[in-house]
PDB file of C-alpha atoms in Angstrom:
ATOM      1  CA  GLY A   1     -11.241  14.968  -4.532  1.00 66.00           C
ATOM      2  CA  ALA A   2      -7.724  14.340  -5.685  1.00 84.00           C
ATOM      3  CA  VAL A   3      -7.263  10.751  -6.723  1.00 92.00           C
ATOM      4  CA  VAL A   4      -4.049   9.049  -7.749  1.00 95.00           C
ATOM      5  CA  SER A   5      -4.103   5.604  -9.265  1.00 97.00           C
ATOM      6  CA  GLN A   6      -1.373   3.074  -9.878  1.00 97.00           C
ATOM      7  CA  HIS A   7      -1.272   0.208 -12.291  1.00 97.00           C
ATOM      8  CA  PRO A   8      -0.741  -2.634 -11.810  1.00 97.00           C
ATOM      9  CA  SER A   9      -1.584  -3.107  -8.135  1.00 96.00           C
ATOM     10  CA  ARG A  10       0.639  -6.158  -7.966  1.00 97.00           C
ATOM     11  CA  VAL A  11       3.009  -7.838 -10.382  1.00 97.00           C
ATOM     12  CA  ILE A  12       5.140 -10.952 -10.335  1.00 97.00           C
ATOM     13  CA  CYS A  13       7.965 -11.217 -12.822  1.00 96.00           C
ATOM     14  CA  LYS A  14      10.985 -13.319 -13.554  1.00 96.00           C
ATOM     15  CA  SER A  15      14.487 -12.173 -12.722  1.00 97.00           C
ATOM     16  CA  GLY A  16      16.047 -10.212 -15.570  1.00 96.00           C
ATOM     17  CA  THR A  17      12.821  -8.829 -16.989  1.00 97.00           C
ATOM     18  CA  SER A  18      11.672  -5.212 -16.895  1.00 97.00           C
ATOM     19  CA  VAL A  19       8.504  -4.001 -15.242  1.00 97.00           C
ATOM     20  CA  LYS A  20       6.657  -0.738 -15.850  1.00 97.00           C
ATOM     21  CA  ILE A  21       4.477   0.859 -13.186  1.00 98.00           C
ATOM     22  CA  GLU A  22       2.098   3.679 -14.056  1.00 97.00           C
ATOM     23  CA  CYS A  23       1.031   6.511 -11.784  1.00 96.00           C
ATOM     24  CA  ARG A  24      -1.898   8.679 -12.852  1.00 96.00           C
ATOM     25  CA  SER A  25      -3.543  11.724 -11.319  1.00 94.00           C
ATOM     26  CA  LEU A  26      -7.177  11.199 -12.232  1.00 94.00           C
ATOM     27  CA  ASP A  27      -8.808  14.534 -11.531  1.00 90.00           C
ATOM     28  CA  PHE A  28      -6.029  17.069 -11.360  1.00 89.00           C
ATOM     29  CA  GLN A  29      -2.844  18.044 -13.116  1.00 89.00           C
ATOM     30  CA  ALA A  30       0.282  17.078 -11.259  1.00 87.00           C
ATOM     31  CA  THR A  31       3.273  19.276 -11.904  1.00 82.00           C
ATOM     32  CA  THR A  32       5.396  17.039  -9.717  1.00 87.00           C
ATOM     33  CA  MET A  33       5.216  13.357  -8.946  1.00 92.00           C
ATOM     34  CA  PHE A  34       7.297  11.379  -6.506  1.00 93.00           C
ATOM     35  CA  TRP A  35       8.278   7.728  -6.408  1.00 96.00           C
ATOM     36  CA  TYR A  36       8.861   5.839  -3.162  1.00 96.00           C
ATOM     37  CA  ARG A  37       9.895   2.319  -2.274  1.00 97.00           C
ATOM     38  CA  GLN A  38       8.883   0.564   0.927  1.00 96.00           C
ATOM     39  CA  PHE A  39      10.278  -2.685   2.284  1.00 95.00           C
ATOM     40  CA  PRO A  40       8.282  -4.746   4.815  1.00 91.00           C
ATOM     41  CA  LYS A  41       7.912  -3.073   8.201  1.00 89.00           C
ATOM     42  CA  LYS A  42       9.989  -0.116   7.013  1.00 92.00           C
ATOM     43  CA  SER A  43       9.165   3.478   6.218  1.00 93.00           C
ATOM     44  CA  LEU A  44       8.776   4.912   2.736  1.00 95.00           C
ATOM     45  CA  MET A  45      12.040   5.792   1.030  1.00 95.00           C
ATOM     46  CA  LEU A  46      11.975   8.530  -1.592  1.00 94.00           C
ATOM     47  CA  MET A  47      13.533   7.333  -4.831  1.00 96.00           C
ATOM     48  CA  ALA A  48      13.065  10.258  -7.183  1.00 94.00           C
ATOM     49  CA  THR A  49      11.182  13.434  -7.968  1.00 91.00           C
ATOM     50  CA  SER A  50       9.583  13.613 -11.376  1.00 89.00           C
ATOM     51  CA  ASN A  51       8.700  16.902 -13.065  1.00 85.00           C
ATOM     52  CA  GLU A  52       6.620  16.949 -16.223  1.00 82.00           C
ATOM     53  CA  GLY A  53       8.732  17.476 -19.312  1.00 81.00           C
ATOM     54  CA  SER A  54      12.100  17.286 -17.593  1.00 84.00           C
ATOM     55  CA  LYS A  55      14.461  14.657 -16.281  1.00 87.00           C
ATOM     56  CA  ALA A  56      13.755  13.122 -12.914  1.00 91.00           C
ATOM     57  CA  THR A  57      15.872  13.999  -9.913  1.00 92.00           C
ATOM     58  CA  TYR A  58      17.082  10.874  -8.154  1.00 95.00           C
ATOM     59  CA  GLU A  59      17.924  10.533  -4.489  1.00 94.00           C
ATOM     60  CA  GLN A  60      21.401   9.512  -3.489  1.00 94.00           C
ATOM     61  CA  GLY A  61      21.996   5.813  -3.915  1.00 94.00           C
ATOM     62  CA  VAL A  62      19.173   5.274  -6.412  1.00 95.00           C
ATOM     63  CA  GLU A  63      20.415   4.106  -9.793  1.00 94.00           C
ATOM     64  CA  LYS A  64      18.808   6.144 -12.548  1.00 93.00           C
ATOM     65  CA  ASP A  65      19.618   3.544 -15.192  1.00 95.00           C
ATOM     66  CA  LYS A  66      17.970   0.868 -13.092  1.00 96.00           C
ATOM     67  CA  PHE A  67      14.832   2.807 -12.258  1.00 97.00           C
ATOM     68  CA  LEU A  68      13.741   4.708 -15.353  1.00 96.00           C
ATOM     69  CA  ILE A  69      11.216   7.466 -14.756  1.00 94.00           C
ATOM     70  CA  ASN A  70       9.212   9.183 -17.460  1.00 91.00           C
ATOM     71  CA  HIS A  71       6.800  12.033 -16.742  1.00 88.00           C
ATOM     72  CA  ALA A  72       5.390  12.627 -20.202  1.00 82.00           C
ATOM     73  CA  SER A  73       2.226  14.473 -19.236  1.00 89.00           C
ATOM     74  CA  LEU A  74       0.703  16.332 -16.316  1.00 89.00           C
ATOM     75  CA  THR A  75      -1.323  13.287 -15.375  1.00 93.00           C
ATOM     76  CA  LEU A  76       1.033  10.377 -15.948  1.00 94.00           C
ATOM     77  CA  SER A  77       4.412   9.277 -14.637  1.00 94.00           C
ATOM     78  CA  THR A  78       5.918   5.840 -15.173  1.00 95.00           C
ATOM     79  CA  LEU A  79       8.581   3.946 -13.287  1.00 97.00           C
ATOM     80  CA  THR A  80      10.342   1.115 -15.111  1.00 97.00           C
ATOM     81  CA  VAL A  81      12.387  -1.317 -13.077  1.00 97.00           C
ATOM     82  CA  THR A  82      14.912  -2.633 -15.576  1.00 97.00           C
ATOM     83  CA  SER A  83      16.494  -6.073 -15.347  1.00 96.00           C
ATOM     84  CA  ALA A  84      14.665  -6.755 -12.110  1.00 96.00           C
ATOM     85  CA  HIS A  85      16.223  -8.955  -9.456  1.00 96.00           C
ATOM     86  CA  PRO A  86      14.732 -10.480  -6.294  1.00 96.00           C
ATOM     87  CA  GLU A  87      16.183  -7.667  -4.190  1.00 96.00           C
ATOM     88  CA  ASP A  88      14.015  -5.233  -6.165  1.00 97.00           C
ATOM     89  CA  SER A  89      10.925  -6.890  -4.723  1.00 97.00           C
ATOM     90  CA  SER A  90       9.172  -4.169  -2.791  1.00 97.00           C
ATOM     91  CA  PHE A  91       6.093  -1.974  -2.465  1.00 97.00           C
ATOM     92  CA  TYR A  92       6.371   0.958  -4.878  1.00 98.00           C
ATOM     93  CA  ILE A  93       4.241   4.022  -4.157  1.00 97.00           C
ATOM     94  CA  CYS A  94       3.826   7.212  -6.133  1.00 96.00           C
ATOM     95  CA  SER A  95       2.457  10.556  -5.054  1.00 94.00           C
ATOM     96  CA  ALA A  96       1.421  13.654  -6.929  1.00 92.00           C
ATOM     97  CA  SER A  97       1.411  17.313  -6.025  1.00 85.00           C
ATOM     98  CA  LYS A  98      -0.722  20.044  -7.524  1.00 78.00           C
ATOM     99  CA  GLY A  99       2.153  22.428  -7.041  1.00 70.00           C
ATOM    100  CA  THR A 100       0.116  24.887  -5.052  1.00 64.00           C
ATOM    101  CA  LEU A 101       1.227  26.587  -1.855  1.00 58.00           C
ATOM    102  CA  ASN A 102      -0.337  23.754   0.095  1.00 62.00           C
ATOM    103  CA  ASN A 103       2.171  20.944  -0.258  1.00 64.00           C
ATOM    104  CA  GLU A 104      -0.357  18.194   0.296  1.00 76.00           C
ATOM    105  CA  GLN A 105       0.712  15.171  -1.668  1.00 85.00           C
ATOM    106  CA  PHE A 106      -1.800  12.649  -2.880  1.00 91.00           C
ATOM    107  CA  PHE A 107      -0.587   9.091  -2.765  1.00 94.00           C
ATOM    108  CA  GLY A 108      -1.428   6.191  -4.994  1.00 96.00           C
ATOM    109  CA  PRO A 109      -2.459   2.827  -3.558  1.00 96.00           C
ATOM    110  CA  GLY A 110       0.938   1.273  -4.281  1.00 97.00           C
ATOM    111  CA  THR A 111       2.235  -1.530  -6.484  1.00 98.00           C
ATOM    112  CA  ARG A 112       3.613  -4.692  -4.964  1.00 97.00           C
ATOM    113  CA  LEU A 113       6.435  -6.079  -7.091  1.00 97.00           C
ATOM    114  CA  THR A 114       7.678  -9.623  -6.584  1.00 97.00           C
ATOM    115  CA  VAL A 115      10.688 -10.750  -8.593  1.00 97.00           C
ATOM    116  CA  LEU A 116      11.218 -14.483  -8.701  1.00 96.00           C
TER     117      LEU A 116
ATOM    118  CA  ASP B   1      17.402  12.360   6.952  1.00 59.00           C
ATOM    119  CA  ALA B   2      14.011  12.907   8.500  1.00 62.00           C
ATOM    120  CA  LYS B   3      13.790  16.007  10.628  1.00 85.00           C
ATOM    121  CA  THR B   4      11.351  14.554  13.127  1.00 94.00           C
ATOM    122  CA  THR B   5      11.396  12.158  16.071  1.00 95.00           C
ATOM    123  CA  GLN B   6       8.379  10.058  17.009  1.00 97.00           C
ATOM    124  CA  PRO B   7       7.814   7.182  19.448  1.00 97.00           C
ATOM    125  CA  PRO B   8       7.893   3.886  17.566  1.00 97.00           C
ATOM    126  CA  SER B   9       4.569   2.680  18.893  1.00 97.00           C
ATOM    127  CA  MET B  10       1.574   3.689  20.963  1.00 97.00           C
ATOM    128  CA  ASP B  11      -1.759   2.233  21.858  1.00 95.00           C
ATOM    129  CA  CYS B  12      -5.068   3.760  22.764  1.00 95.00           C
ATOM    130  CA  ALA B  13      -8.463   2.491  23.859  1.00 96.00           C
ATOM    131  CA  GLU B  14     -11.272   2.706  21.347  1.00 96.00           C
ATOM    132  CA  GLY B  15     -13.363   5.819  21.856  1.00 96.00           C
ATOM    133  CA  ARG B  16     -10.635   7.684  23.693  1.00 96.00           C
ATOM    134  CA  ALA B  17      -8.476  10.467  22.315  1.00 97.00           C
ATOM    135  CA  ALA B  18      -5.186   9.392  20.772  1.00 98.00           C
ATOM    136  CA  ASN B  19      -2.392  11.911  21.257  1.00 98.00           C
ATOM    137  CA  LEU B  20       0.619  11.346  19.043  1.00 98.00           C
ATOM    138  CA  PRO B  21       3.716  13.453  19.813  1.00 98.00           C
ATOM    139  CA  CYS B  22       6.395  14.611  17.421  1.00 97.00           C
ATOM    140  CA  ASN B  23       9.650  16.461  18.016  1.00 97.00           C
ATOM    141  CA  HIS B  24      11.048  18.710  15.295  1.00 95.00           C
ATOM    142  CA  SER B  25      13.547  20.868  17.136  1.00 94.00           C
ATOM    143  CA  THR B  26      15.440  21.935  13.995  1.00 92.00           C
ATOM    144  CA  ILE B  27      12.393  23.202  12.118  1.00 92.00           C
ATOM    145  CA  SER B  28      13.017  26.426  10.224  1.00 88.00           C
ATOM    146  CA  GLY B  29      10.706  29.421  10.145  1.00 86.00           C
ATOM    147  CA  ASN B  30       8.959  28.644   6.872  1.00 85.00           C
ATOM    148  CA  GLU B  31       8.675  24.897   7.208  1.00 89.00           C
ATOM    149  CA  TYR B  32       5.301  23.321   7.786  1.00 90.00           C
ATOM    150  CA  VAL B  33       4.378  20.347   9.943  1.00 93.00           C
ATOM    151  CA  TYR B  34       2.431  17.685   8.043  1.00 92.00           C
ATOM    152  CA  TRP B  35       0.855  14.502   9.308  1.00 95.00           C
ATOM    153  CA  TYR B  36       0.114  11.489   7.145  1.00 95.00           C
ATOM    154  CA  ARG B  37      -0.945   7.997   8.061  1.00 97.00           C
ATOM    155  CA  GLN B  38      -0.526   4.664   6.333  1.00 97.00           C
ATOM    156  CA  ILE B  39      -2.910   1.827   6.858  1.00 95.00           C
ATOM    157  CA  HIS B  40      -1.392  -1.571   6.174  1.00 90.00           C
ATOM    158  CA  SER B  41      -0.521  -2.168   2.490  1.00 87.00           C
ATOM    159  CA  GLN B  42      -2.040   1.106   1.331  1.00 93.00           C
ATOM    160  CA  GLY B  43      -0.619   4.419   0.215  1.00 94.00           C
ATOM    161  CA  PRO B  44      -0.245   7.157   2.836  1.00 94.00           C
ATOM    162  CA  GLN B  45      -3.202   9.412   3.527  1.00 93.00           C
ATOM    163  CA  TYR B  46      -2.963  13.116   4.312  1.00 91.00           C
ATOM    164  CA  ILE B  47      -4.378  14.077   7.714  1.00 95.00           C
ATOM    165  CA  ILE B  48      -3.551  17.675   8.521  1.00 94.00           C
ATOM    166  CA  HIS B  49      -0.851  20.309   8.387  1.00 92.00           C
ATOM    167  CA  GLY B  50       0.056  23.583  10.081  1.00 93.00           C
ATOM    168  CA  LEU B  51       2.651  26.308  10.302  1.00 93.00           C
ATOM    169  CA  LYS B  52       2.241  28.095  13.623  1.00 92.00           C
ATOM    170  CA  ASN B  53      -1.372  28.003  14.694  1.00 90.00           C
ATOM    171  CA  ASN B  54      -3.288  25.012  15.931  1.00 95.00           C
ATOM    172  CA  GLU B  55      -5.407  23.427  13.241  1.00 96.00           C
ATOM    173  CA  THR B  56      -8.507  21.254  13.242  1.00 97.00           C
ATOM    174  CA  ASN B  57     -10.320  19.394  10.507  1.00 96.00           C
ATOM    175  CA  GLU B  58     -12.797  16.560  10.300  1.00 95.00           C
ATOM    176  CA  MET B  59     -10.100  13.980  10.961  1.00 95.00           C
ATOM    177  CA  ALA B  60      -7.891  15.434  13.666  1.00 97.00           C
ATOM    178  CA  SER B  61      -6.448  18.376  15.519  1.00 98.00           C
ATOM    179  CA  LEU B  62      -2.859  19.561  15.360  1.00 98.00           C
ATOM    180  CA  ILE B  63      -1.331  21.346  18.311  1.00 98.00           C
ATOM    181  CA  ILE B  64       1.983  23.102  17.642  1.00 97.00           C
ATOM    182  CA  THR B  65       4.006  24.482  20.542  1.00 96.00           C
ATOM    183  CA  GLU B  66       4.796  28.167  20.574  1.00 95.00           C
ATOM    184  CA  ASP B  67       8.473  27.558  19.817  1.00 95.00           C
ATOM    185  CA  ARG B  68       7.403  25.150  17.037  1.00 95.00           C
ATOM    186  CA  LYS B  69       9.870  22.531  18.203  1.00 95.00           C
ATOM    187  CA  SER B  70       7.203  19.923  18.799  1.00 96.00           C
ATOM    188  CA  SER B  71       3.629  19.117  17.926  1.00 97.00           C
ATOM    189  CA  THR B  72       0.861  16.703  18.840  1.00 98.00           C
ATOM    190  CA  LEU B  73      -1.672  15.079  16.574  1.00 98.00           C
ATOM    191  CA  ILE B  74      -4.966  14.411  18.312  1.00 98.00           C
ATOM    192  CA  LEU B  75      -7.518  11.901  17.066  1.00 97.00           C
ATOM    193  CA  PRO B  76     -10.460  12.882  19.292  1.00 97.00           C
ATOM    194  CA  HIS B  77     -12.356   9.586  19.329  1.00 95.00           C
ATOM    195  CA  ALA B  78     -10.146   6.767  18.126  1.00 96.00           C
ATOM    196  CA  THR B  79     -11.742   3.825  16.332  1.00 96.00           C
ATOM    197  CA  LEU B  80     -10.319   0.508  15.200  1.00 96.00           C
ATOM    198  CA  ARG B  81     -10.041   1.962  11.688  1.00 95.00           C
ATOM    199  CA  ASP B  82      -7.481   4.449  12.995  1.00 97.00           C
ATOM    200  CA  THR B  83      -4.962   1.642  13.441  1.00 97.00           C
ATOM    201  CA  ALA B  84      -2.074   2.727  11.214  1.00 97.00           C
ATOM    202  CA  VAL B  85       1.446   4.116  11.118  1.00 97.00           C
ATOM    203  CA  TYR B  86       1.374   7.872  11.626  1.00 98.00           C
ATOM    204  CA  TYR B  87       4.098  10.009  10.089  1.00 96.00           C
ATOM    205  CA  CYS B  88       5.006  13.503  11.229  1.00 96.00           C
ATOM    206  CA  ILE B  89       6.843  15.372   8.493  1.00 93.00           C
ATOM    207  CA  VAL B  90       8.477  18.763   8.279  1.00 91.00           C
ATOM    208  CA  THR B  91       8.706  20.259   4.821  1.00 86.00           C
ATOM    209  CA  TYR B  92       8.446  23.428   2.811  1.00 79.00           C
ATOM    210  CA  SER B  93       5.351  24.176   0.824  1.00 67.00           C
ATOM    211  CA  SER B  94       5.110  24.251  -2.962  1.00 53.00           C
ATOM    212  CA  ALA B  95       5.702  20.683  -4.049  1.00 52.00           C
ATOM    213  CA  SER B  96       8.790  20.055  -1.969  1.00 73.00           C
ATOM    214  CA  LYS B  97       9.832  16.468  -1.510  1.00 80.00           C
ATOM    215  CA  ILE B  98       8.788  14.640   1.624  1.00 84.00           C
ATOM    216  CA  ILE B  99      11.257  12.591   3.651  1.00 85.00           C
ATOM    217  CA  PHE B 100       9.494  10.041   5.810  1.00 90.00           C
ATOM    218  CA  GLY B 101      10.807   9.125   9.225  1.00 90.00           C
ATOM    219  CA  SER B 102       9.996   5.890  10.970  1.00 92.00           C
ATOM    220  CA  GLY B 103       6.599   7.045  12.233  1.00 96.00           C
ATOM    221  CA  THR B 104       4.469   5.862  15.155  1.00 97.00           C
ATOM    222  CA  ARG B 105       2.562   2.602  14.910  1.00 97.00           C
ATOM    223  CA  LEU B 106      -0.770   3.296  16.601  1.00 98.00           C
ATOM    224  CA  SER B 107      -2.807   0.353  17.833  1.00 97.00           C
ATOM    225  CA  ILE B 108      -6.379   0.827  18.987  1.00 96.00           C
ATOM    226  CA  ARG B 109      -7.640  -1.535  21.697  1.00 93.00           C
ATOM    227  CA  PRO B 110     -11.313  -2.588  21.494  1.00 91.00           C
TER     228      PRO B 110
END
């Protein structure tokens, strides 16, 4: 299989605090990982592309200083939501690609963030 | 922007085939058609993909028109567990980013 995990599955935090979400590929090495955000009843919105050992590439309109991404190894990428506010409450989903010709992406189960 | 157009919702009777259409009239020659689905509050799940030829796996069949401007995902015997939002995506291979459109919300009637 190709399993991607996320931790935590849900988190509640106070406004102004920072929250770190981990994305791990459990049984394969992921050269590229992607971070998405999904609001209720909406589609997934790509936030950034994360390549191991290099800086993430952010989509237009996504603040890189607000959403810090670190891809320190071939099996782990982290997304840190800094100084979270209620409008950052959302479902955050990561995916990982093996980087082969088949572009199948393997998605994590998602992390539900609620900022009070 | 997403390069695909899908109906916002569809329904299908349990046990019947569910046929989900997708238009991708601006697809380029080396772009693939991928289908994913998302069951409520879960991460998306890969279903199938193709370039030119029709494809079949244990989950579904993918029919791509000869001009490649549209495709149809077929779930041969829909069950209640197939209730989900289905996304048709056009993308290059080799770890290219995926842009999700609005998808089709498929409801299965008992």
